[in-house]
Coordinates of C-alpha atoms in Angstrom, one line a residue:
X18 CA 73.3 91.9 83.1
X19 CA 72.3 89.6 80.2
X20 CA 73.6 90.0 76.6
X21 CA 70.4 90.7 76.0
X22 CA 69.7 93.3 78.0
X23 CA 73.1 94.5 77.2
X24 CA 71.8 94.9 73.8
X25 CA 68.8 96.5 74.4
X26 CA 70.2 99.5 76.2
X27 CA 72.6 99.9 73.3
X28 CA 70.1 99.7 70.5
X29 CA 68.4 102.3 72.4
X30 CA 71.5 104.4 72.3
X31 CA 71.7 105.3 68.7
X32 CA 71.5 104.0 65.6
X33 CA 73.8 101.7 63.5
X34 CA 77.2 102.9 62.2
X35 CA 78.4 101.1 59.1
X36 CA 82.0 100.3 59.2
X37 CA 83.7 99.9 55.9
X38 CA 86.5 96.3 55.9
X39 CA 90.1 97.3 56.9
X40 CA 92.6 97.1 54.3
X41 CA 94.8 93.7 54.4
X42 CA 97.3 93.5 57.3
X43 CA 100.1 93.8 55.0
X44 CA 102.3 95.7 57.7
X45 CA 102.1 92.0 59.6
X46 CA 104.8 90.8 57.6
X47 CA 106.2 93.4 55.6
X48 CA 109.6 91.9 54.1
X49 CA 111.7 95.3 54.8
X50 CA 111.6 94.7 58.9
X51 CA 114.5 93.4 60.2
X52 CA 112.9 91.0 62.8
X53 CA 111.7 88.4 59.9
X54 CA 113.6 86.0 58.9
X55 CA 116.4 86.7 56.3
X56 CA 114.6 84.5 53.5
X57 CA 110.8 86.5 54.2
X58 CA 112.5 89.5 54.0
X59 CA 113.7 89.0 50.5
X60 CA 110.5 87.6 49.6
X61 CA 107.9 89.4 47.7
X62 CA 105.2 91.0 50.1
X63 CA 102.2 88.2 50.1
X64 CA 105.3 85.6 50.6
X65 CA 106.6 87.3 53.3
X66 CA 103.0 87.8 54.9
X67 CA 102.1 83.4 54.6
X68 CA 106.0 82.8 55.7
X69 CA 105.5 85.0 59.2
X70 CA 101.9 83.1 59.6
X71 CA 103.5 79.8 59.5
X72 CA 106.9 80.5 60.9
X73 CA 107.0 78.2 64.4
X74 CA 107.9 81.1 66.9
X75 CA 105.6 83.5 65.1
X76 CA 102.7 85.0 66.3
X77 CA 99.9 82.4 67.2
X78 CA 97.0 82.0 65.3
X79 CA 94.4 80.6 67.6
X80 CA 91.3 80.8 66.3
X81 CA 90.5 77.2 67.1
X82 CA 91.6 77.5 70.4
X83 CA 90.0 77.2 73.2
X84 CA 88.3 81.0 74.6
X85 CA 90.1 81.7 78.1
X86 CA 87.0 81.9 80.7
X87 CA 89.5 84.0 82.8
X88 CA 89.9 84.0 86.3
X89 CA 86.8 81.7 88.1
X90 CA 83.7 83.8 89.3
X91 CA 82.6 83.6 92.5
X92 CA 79.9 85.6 94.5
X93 CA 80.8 89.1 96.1
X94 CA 80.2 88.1 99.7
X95 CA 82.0 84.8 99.4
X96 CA 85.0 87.0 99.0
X97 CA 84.2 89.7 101.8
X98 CA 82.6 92.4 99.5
X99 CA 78.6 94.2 99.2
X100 CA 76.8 92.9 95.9
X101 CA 74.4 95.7 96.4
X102 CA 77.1 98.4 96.5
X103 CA 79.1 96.7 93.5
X104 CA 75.5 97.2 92.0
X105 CA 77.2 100.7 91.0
X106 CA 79.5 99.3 88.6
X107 CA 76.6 98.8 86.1
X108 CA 75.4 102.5 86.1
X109 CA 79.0 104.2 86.1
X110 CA 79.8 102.1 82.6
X111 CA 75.7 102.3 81.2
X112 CA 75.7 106.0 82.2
X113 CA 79.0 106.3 79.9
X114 CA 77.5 104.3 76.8
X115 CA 74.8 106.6 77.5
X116 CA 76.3 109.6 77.4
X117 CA 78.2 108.5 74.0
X118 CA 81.5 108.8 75.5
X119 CA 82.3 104.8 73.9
X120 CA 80.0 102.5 72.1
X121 CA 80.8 99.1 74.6
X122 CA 83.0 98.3 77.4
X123 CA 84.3 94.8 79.0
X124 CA 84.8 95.3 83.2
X125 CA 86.9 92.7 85.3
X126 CA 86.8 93.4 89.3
X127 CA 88.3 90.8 90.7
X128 CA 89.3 90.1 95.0
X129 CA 91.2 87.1 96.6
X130 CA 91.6 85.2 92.9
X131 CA 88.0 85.5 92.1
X132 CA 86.2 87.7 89.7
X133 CA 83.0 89.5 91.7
X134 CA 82.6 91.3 88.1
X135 CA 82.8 89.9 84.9
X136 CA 80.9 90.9 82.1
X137 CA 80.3 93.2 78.7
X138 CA 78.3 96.2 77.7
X139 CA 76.9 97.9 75.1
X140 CA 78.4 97.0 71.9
X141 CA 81.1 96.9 69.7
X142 CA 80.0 99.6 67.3
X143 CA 77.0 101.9 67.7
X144 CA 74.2 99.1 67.1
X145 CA 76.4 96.3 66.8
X146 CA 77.3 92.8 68.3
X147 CA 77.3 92.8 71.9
X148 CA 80.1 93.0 73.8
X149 CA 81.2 90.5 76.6
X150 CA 84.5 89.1 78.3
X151 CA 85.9 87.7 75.3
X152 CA 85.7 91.0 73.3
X153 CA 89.6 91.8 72.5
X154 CA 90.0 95.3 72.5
X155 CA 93.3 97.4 71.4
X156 CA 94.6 97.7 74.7
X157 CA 97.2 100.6 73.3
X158 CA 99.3 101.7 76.5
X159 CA 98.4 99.0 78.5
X160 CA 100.9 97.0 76.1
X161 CA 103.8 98.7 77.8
X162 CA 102.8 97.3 81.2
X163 CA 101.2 93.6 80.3
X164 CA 103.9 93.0 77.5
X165 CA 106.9 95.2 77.8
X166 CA 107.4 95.3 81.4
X167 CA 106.7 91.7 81.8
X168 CA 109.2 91.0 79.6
X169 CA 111.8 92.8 81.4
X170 CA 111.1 91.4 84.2
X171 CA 111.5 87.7 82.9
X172 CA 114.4 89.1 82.0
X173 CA 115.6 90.8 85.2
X174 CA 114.7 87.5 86.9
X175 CA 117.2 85.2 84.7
X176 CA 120.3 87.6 86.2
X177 CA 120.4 88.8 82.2
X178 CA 119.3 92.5 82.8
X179 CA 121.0 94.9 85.5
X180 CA 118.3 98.1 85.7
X181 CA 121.1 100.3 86.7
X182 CA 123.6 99.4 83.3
X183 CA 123.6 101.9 80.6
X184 CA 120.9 100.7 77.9
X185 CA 124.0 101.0 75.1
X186 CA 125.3 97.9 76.8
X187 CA 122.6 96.1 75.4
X188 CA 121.7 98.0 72.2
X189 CA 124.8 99.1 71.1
X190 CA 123.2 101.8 68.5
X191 CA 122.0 103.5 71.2
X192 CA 124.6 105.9 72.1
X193 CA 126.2 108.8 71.7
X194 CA 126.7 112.0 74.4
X195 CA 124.2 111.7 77.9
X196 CA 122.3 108.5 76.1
X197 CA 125.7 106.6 77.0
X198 CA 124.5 107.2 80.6
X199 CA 120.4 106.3 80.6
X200 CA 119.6 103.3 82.0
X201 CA 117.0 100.7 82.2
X202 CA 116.1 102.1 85.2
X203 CA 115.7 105.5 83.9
X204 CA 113.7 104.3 80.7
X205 CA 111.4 102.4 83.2
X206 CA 110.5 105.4 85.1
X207 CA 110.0 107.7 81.9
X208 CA 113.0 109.6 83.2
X209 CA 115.6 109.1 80.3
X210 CA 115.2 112.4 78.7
X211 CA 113.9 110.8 75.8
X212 CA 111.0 112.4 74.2
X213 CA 107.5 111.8 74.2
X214 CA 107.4 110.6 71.0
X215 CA 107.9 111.8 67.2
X216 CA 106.1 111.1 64.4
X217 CA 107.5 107.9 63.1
X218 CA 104.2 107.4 60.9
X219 CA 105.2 110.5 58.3
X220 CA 109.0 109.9 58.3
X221 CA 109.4 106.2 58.2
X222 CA 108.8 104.4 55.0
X223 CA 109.3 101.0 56.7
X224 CA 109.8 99.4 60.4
X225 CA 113.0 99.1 59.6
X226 CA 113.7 102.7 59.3
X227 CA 111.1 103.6 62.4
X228 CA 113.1 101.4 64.5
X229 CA 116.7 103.2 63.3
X230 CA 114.6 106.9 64.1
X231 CA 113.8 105.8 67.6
X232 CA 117.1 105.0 68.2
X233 CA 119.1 107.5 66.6
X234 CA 116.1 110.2 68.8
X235 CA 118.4 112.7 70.8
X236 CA 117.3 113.3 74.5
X237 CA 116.3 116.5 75.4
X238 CA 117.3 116.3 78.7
X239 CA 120.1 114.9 81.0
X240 CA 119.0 111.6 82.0
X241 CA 117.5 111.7 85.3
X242 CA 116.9 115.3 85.6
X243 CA 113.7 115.1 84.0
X244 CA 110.4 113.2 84.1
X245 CA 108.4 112.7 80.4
X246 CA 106.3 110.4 79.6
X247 CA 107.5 108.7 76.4
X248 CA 106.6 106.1 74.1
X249 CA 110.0 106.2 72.7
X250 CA 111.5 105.0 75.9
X251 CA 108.9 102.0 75.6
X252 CA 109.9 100.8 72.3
X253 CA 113.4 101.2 73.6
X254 CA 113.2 98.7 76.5
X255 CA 111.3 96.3 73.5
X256 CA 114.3 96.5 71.9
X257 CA 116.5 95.8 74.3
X258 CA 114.5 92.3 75.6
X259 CA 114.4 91.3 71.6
X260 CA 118.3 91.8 71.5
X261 CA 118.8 89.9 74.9
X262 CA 116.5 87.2 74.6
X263 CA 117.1 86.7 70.6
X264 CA 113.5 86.7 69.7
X265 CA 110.8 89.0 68.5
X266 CA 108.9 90.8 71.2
X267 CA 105.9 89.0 70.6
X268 CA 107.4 85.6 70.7
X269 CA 109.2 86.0 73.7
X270 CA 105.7 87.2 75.2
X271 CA 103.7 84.4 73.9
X272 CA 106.5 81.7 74.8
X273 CA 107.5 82.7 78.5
X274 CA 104.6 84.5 79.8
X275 CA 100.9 84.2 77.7
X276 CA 100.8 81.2 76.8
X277 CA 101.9 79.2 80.2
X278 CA 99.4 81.3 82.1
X279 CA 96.8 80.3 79.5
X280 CA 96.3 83.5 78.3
X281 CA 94.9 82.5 74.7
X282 CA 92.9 85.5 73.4
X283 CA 96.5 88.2 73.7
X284 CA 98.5 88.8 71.0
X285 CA 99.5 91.4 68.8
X286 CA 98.4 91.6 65.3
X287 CA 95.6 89.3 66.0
X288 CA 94.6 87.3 63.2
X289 CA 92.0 88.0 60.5
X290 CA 89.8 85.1 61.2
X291 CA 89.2 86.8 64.8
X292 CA 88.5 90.3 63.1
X293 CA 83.8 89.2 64.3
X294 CA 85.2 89.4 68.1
X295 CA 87.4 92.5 67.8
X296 CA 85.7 96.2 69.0
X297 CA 87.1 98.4 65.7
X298 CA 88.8 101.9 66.8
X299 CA 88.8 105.0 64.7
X300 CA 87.1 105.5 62.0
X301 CA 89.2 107.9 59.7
X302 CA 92.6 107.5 60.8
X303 CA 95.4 109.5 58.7
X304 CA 95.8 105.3 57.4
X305 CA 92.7 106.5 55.2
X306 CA 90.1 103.1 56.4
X307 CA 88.5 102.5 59.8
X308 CA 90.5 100.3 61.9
X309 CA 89.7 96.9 63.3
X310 CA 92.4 94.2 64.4
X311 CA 95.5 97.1 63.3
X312 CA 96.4 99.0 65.7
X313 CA 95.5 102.2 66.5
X314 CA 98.4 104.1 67.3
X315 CA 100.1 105.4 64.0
X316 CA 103.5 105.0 65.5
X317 CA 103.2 101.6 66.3
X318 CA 101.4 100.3 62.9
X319 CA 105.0 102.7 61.4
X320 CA 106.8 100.0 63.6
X321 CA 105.0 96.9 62.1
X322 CA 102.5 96.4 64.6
X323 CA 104.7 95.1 67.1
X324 CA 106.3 97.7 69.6
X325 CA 107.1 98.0 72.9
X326 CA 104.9 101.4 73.4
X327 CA 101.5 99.9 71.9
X328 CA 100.1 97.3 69.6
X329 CA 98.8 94.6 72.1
X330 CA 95.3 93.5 71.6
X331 CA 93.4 91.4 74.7
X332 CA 90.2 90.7 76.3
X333 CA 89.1 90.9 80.2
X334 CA 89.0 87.4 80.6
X335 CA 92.8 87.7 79.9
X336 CA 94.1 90.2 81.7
X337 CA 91.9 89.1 84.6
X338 CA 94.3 86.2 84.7
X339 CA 97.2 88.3 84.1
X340 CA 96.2 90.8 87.0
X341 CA 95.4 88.1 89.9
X342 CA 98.9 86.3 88.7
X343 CA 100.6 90.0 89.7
X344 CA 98.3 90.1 93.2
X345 CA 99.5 86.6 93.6
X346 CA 103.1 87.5 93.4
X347 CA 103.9 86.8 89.6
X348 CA 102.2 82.6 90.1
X349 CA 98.8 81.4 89.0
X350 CA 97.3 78.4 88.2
X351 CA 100.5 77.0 90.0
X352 CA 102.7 78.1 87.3
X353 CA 105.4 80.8 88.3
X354 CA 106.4 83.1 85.4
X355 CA 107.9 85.9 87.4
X356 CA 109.6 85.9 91.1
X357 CA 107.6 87.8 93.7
X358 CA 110.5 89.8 94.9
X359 CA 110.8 90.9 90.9
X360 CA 107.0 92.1 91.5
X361 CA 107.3 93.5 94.5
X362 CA 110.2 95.7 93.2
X363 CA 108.7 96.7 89.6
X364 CA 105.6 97.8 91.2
X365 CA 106.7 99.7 94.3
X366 CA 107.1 103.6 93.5
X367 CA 110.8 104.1 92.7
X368 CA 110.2 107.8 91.3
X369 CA 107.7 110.2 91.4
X370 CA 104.4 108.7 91.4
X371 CA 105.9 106.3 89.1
X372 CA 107.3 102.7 89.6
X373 CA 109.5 100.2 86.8
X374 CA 107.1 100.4 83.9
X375 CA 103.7 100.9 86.4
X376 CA 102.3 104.3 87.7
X377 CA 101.1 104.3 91.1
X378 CA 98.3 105.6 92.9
X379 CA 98.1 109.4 94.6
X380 CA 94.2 109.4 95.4
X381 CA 93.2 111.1 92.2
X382 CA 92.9 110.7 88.7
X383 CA 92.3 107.3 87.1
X384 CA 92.4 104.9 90.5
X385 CA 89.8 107.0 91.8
X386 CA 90.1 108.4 95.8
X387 CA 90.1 105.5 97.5
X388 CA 92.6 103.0 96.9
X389 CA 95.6 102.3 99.0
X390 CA 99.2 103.8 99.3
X391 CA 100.8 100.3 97.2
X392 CA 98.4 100.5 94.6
X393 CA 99.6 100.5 90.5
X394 CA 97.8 100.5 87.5
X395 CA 98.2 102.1 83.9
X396 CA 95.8 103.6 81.5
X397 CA 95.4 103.0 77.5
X398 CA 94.7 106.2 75.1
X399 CA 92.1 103.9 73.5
X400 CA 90.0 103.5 76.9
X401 CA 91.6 100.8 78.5
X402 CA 92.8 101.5 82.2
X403 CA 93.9 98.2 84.9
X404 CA 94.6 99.2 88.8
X405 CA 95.6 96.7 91.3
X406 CA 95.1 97.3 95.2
X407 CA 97.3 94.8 96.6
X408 CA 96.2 95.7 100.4
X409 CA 92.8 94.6 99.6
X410 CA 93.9 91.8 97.1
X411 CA 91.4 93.7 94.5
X412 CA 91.9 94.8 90.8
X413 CA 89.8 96.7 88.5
X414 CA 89.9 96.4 84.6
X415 CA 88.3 98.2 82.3
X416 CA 88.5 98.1 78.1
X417 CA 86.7 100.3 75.9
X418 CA 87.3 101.9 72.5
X419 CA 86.1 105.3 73.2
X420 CA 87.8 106.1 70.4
X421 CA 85.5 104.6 68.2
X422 CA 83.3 107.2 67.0
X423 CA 82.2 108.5 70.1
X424 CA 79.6 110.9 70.3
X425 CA 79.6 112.9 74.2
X426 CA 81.5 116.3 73.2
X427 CA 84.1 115.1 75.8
X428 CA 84.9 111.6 75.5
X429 CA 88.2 112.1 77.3
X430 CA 86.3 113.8 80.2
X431 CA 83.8 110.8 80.4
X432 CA 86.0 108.0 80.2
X433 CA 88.8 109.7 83.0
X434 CA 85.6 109.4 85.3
X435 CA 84.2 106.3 84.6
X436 CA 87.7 104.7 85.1
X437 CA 87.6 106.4 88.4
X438 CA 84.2 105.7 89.1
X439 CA 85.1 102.4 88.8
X440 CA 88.3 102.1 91.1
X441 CA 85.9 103.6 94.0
X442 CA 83.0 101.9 93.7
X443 CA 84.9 98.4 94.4
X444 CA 86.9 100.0 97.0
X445 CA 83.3 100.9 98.5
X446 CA 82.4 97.5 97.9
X447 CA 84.7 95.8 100.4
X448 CA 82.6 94.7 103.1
X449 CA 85.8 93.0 105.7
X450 CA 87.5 95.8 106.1
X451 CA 88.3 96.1 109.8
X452 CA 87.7 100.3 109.4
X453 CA 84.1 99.0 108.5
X454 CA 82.0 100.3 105.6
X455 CA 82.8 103.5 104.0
X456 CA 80.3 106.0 103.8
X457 CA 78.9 106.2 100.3
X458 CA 79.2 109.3 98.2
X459 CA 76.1 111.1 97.8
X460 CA 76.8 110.7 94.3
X461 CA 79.4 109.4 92.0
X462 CA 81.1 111.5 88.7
X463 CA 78.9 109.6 86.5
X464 CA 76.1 110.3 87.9
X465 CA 76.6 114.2 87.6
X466 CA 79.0 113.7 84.2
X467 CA 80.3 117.5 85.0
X468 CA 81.2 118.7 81.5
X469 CA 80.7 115.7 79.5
X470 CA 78.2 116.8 77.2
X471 CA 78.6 120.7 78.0
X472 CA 81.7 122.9 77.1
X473 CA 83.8 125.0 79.3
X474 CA 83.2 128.0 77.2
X475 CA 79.4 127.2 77.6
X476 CA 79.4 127.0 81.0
X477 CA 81.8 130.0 81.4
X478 CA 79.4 132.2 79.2
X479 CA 76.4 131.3 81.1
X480 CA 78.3 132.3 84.3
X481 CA 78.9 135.9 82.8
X482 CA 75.3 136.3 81.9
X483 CA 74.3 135.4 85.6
X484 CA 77.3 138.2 86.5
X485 CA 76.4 140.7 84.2
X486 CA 72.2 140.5 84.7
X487 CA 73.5 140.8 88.8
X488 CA 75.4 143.8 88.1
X489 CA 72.8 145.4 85.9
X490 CA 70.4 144.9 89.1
X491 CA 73.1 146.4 91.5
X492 CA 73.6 149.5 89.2
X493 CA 69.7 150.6 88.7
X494 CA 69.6 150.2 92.6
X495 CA 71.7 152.4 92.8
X496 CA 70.8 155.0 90.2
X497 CA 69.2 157.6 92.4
X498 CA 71.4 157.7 95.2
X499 CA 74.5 158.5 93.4
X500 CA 72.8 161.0 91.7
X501 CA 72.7 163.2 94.8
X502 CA 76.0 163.1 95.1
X503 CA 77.3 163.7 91.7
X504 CA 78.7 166.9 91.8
X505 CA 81.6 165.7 94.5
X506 CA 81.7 162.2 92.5
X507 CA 82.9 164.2 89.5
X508 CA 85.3 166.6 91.3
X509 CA 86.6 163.4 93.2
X510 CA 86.7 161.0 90.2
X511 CA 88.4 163.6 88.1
X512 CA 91.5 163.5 90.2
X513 CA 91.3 160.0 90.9
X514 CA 91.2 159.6 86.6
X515 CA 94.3 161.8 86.8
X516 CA 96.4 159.8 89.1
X517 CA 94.7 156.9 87.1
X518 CA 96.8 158.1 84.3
X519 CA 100.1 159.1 85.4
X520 CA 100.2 155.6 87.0
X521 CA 99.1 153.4 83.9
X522 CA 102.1 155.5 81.6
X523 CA 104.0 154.5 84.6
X524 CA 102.9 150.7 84.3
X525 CA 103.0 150.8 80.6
X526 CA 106.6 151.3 80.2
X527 CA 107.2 148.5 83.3
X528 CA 105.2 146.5 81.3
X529 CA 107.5 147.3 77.8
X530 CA 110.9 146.4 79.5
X531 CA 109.4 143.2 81.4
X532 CA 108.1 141.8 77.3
X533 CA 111.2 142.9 76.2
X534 CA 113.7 140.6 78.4
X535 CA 111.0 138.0 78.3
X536 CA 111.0 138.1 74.5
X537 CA 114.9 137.8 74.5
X538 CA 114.8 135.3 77.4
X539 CA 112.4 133.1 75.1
X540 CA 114.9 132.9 72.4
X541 CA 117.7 131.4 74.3
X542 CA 115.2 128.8 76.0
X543 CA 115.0 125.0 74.2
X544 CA 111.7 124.5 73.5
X545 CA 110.4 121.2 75.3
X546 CA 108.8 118.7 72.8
X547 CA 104.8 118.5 72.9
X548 CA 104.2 115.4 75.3
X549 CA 101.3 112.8 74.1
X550 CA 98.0 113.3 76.0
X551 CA 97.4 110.3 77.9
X552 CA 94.2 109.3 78.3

């Protein structure tokens, strides 16, 4: 599909929403965090801010550099797979502009090193600039998997990290009671009994002081009896690959794993100049201005923009490169950054469904139906999802910011389908399988978007009318018949009413003395913290 055309079908989708500028990106170099350098961080605010831009090892500005085209293109049946079937790719991600569930998206499907799929839709806003491959998108949770994880494993490769030593061997504040006994390992798998997160954004007047919260966050759990999904445990591992490779997060990132696979357009805290190509996020966050190049997640921006949980940004043509250099076995373009082995053993499933930083597939949810047993991926709350299928050499990325003002009713609902729409219709796609074709669906979710637009309650209400106009039918049929027989209804209903009520006394005091104990057994239970809703 053309930009053009691109543009067209968005223009037709609503009308333009105006987008007030972000407020400056003071949080980028803030002089209170304790990763700056000593002299920035007892400069004055707008000192600190030009000494971070100009700092050597900081964050890249590359605004004049050159765009990364991503992984090469080649046609679908060069690299065994149906153009007509991939065709479906086009409605599933249309359909969900359509629907309102996110203004744009950017889609990736790459197979044997060669993108089959590579292009934008919609726009960035409602009735904005088009969106294409170079659109950088918040990538929110995806960060934990393209930047933290990677990081680790550099690490893990170099002999400096063991997964199974306590994480208090290499951040020594992190201790005290059962955190003396998590592990990387159990921090990987989201099994430390850490939290899934707190709210770092209304208790922390500085990174500084969000990084010492994290820390100082008591488990709720016994490490390893427990599985929850936490951000904390992310920003944990971040921590521990700044203090064991003595540089900032994204530093390290930029130094050992973007920039020598040419991966130009990733960073976090992207820089001003860039703010034209970036899709904005929400539009009245609790930060009081719409957001575009910050961050969306509050807890990361309360970190300074740079955490292990969240705070990447990144466009398709990127993370293509970054996914075929995983299916590849952690080489591409002839440059090795991580040692097949290490890939092999990060994204095989070690827990649960879940693997060392990666989830992995179980037929449902995100990955669709239809990929295979060794398949990984991760999803972003923003919109952003990336599976890899390494039987069929095959990943699918998707980036959106359904967040953005999104106007379906259910934009959760519409982007968990078209993220699994997705992940099946390339899986149908493959055209070499020995097995043959797979028959396809009648239909796919998009195509009957089951509750995007429509609420539960809705549909559950127009059920009971359909009930209750049935019943009404049954009863007037009815009418004359039991008439006849009224006289030895009564008598027998009469008795039946009093056994009715001996028994429900009965039941009522069973009932009593079983809210009784469960109201004392309630207040000797610890109440679980609320996990984050991953979407």
């Amino acid at each position: 599909m053309s930009r053009a055309t691109a543009a067209a079908v968005t223009a037709a989708l609503g009308a333009t929403l105006a987008f007030a500028t972000s407020a400056p990106e003071a949080f980028a170099g803030r002089p209170d965090d304790p990763r700056l350098a000593p002299a920035a961080r007892h400069a004055a605010p707008h000192v600190a801010l030009r000494a971070v831009a100009t700092r050597p090892d900081a964050t890249r500005t590359r605004t004049d550099a050159a765009l990364s085209d991503g992984i090469p293109f080649r046609s679908a049946t060069a690299v065994g797979m149906s153009a007509e079937r991939l065709a479906a790719v086009d409605r599933v991600v249309l359909r969900g502009i359509g629907a309102g569930g996110f203004p744009g998206a950017s889609v990736v499907v790459g197979r044997k090193g060669y993108a089959v799929v590579k292009r934008g839709y919609g726009a960035l806003s409602w009735g904005g600039a088009p969106v294409d491959e170079h659109t950088i998108y918040d990538v929110a949770s995806l960060t934990k998997v393209v930047g933290t994880t990677a990081a680790i494993m550099v690490l893990y490769d170099e002999g400096k990290l063991d997964l199974d030593a306590p994480v208090r061997s290499y951040l020594p504040a992190f201790t005290g009671g059962a955190k003396d006994r998590v592990t990387l390992r159990h921090l990987l798998t989201h099994r430390s009994g850490l939290p899934a997160g707190r709210e770092l954004w209304r208790t922390a007047s500085s990174p500084a002081e969000a990084r010492r919260q994290v820390i100082e966050t008591p488990l709720y759990c016994a490490p390893g009896a427990c599985f929850e999904y936490s951000d904390l445990g992310a920003d944990i591992l971040g921590f521990v690959a700044e203090a064991v490779s003595g540089q900032r997060l994204d530093v390290f990132l930029d130094e050992r794993v973007f920039r020598p696979l040419g991966m130009t357009d990733t960073y976090f805290r992207p820089p001003a100049a860039l703010r034209a190509r970036i899709a904005p996020t929400e539009v009245a966050p609790p930060r009081g201005y719409p957001l575009r190049g910050e961050v969306h997640d509050e807890n990361a921006f309360a970190l300074g923009g740079i955490a292990g949980h969240a705070g990447l940004f990144s466009t398709a043509a990127d993370l293509s490169i970054y996914a075929a250099m995983l299916l590849n076995g952690g080489e591409y373009g002839g440059v090795r950054v991580i040692a097949d082995s290490t890939v092999r053993l990060f994204t095989a499933r070690a827990a649960g469904t879940r693997a060392l930083g990666w989830d992995t597939c179980n037929q449902r949810g995100s990955c669709g139906s239809l990929m295979g047993a060794n398949a990984f991926g991760h999803t972003g709350f923003t919109g952003t999802s990336l599976w890899l299928d390494p039987e069929r050499d095959m990943f699918v990325l998707l980036l959106t910011n359904r967040v953005h003002a999104a106007r379906a009713l259910r934009p959760a609902k519409v982007i968990a389908d078209v993220r699994a729409d997705l992940a099946d219709a390339a899986e149908l796609a493959v055209a070499d399988d020995p097995m043959g074709l797979r028959a396809m669906p009648a239909s796919f979710r998009a195509d009957e978007a089951s509750g995007w637009n429509r609420s539960a309650r809705t549909v559950s209400r127009g059920k009971a009318r359909k009930s209750s106009s049935k019943a009404s039918r049954s009863k007037s049929a009815r009418g004359k018949a039991s008439s006849s027989r009224s006289k030895s209804a009564k008598s027998s209903s009469a008795k039946k009413s009093s056994a009715k009520s001996t028994s429900k006394k009965s039941t009522v005091k069973k009932s009593s003395a079983k809210s009784t104990k469960k109201s004392s057994a309630k207040k000797v239970t610890a109440k679980k913290p609320t996990a984050k809703k991953r979407t």
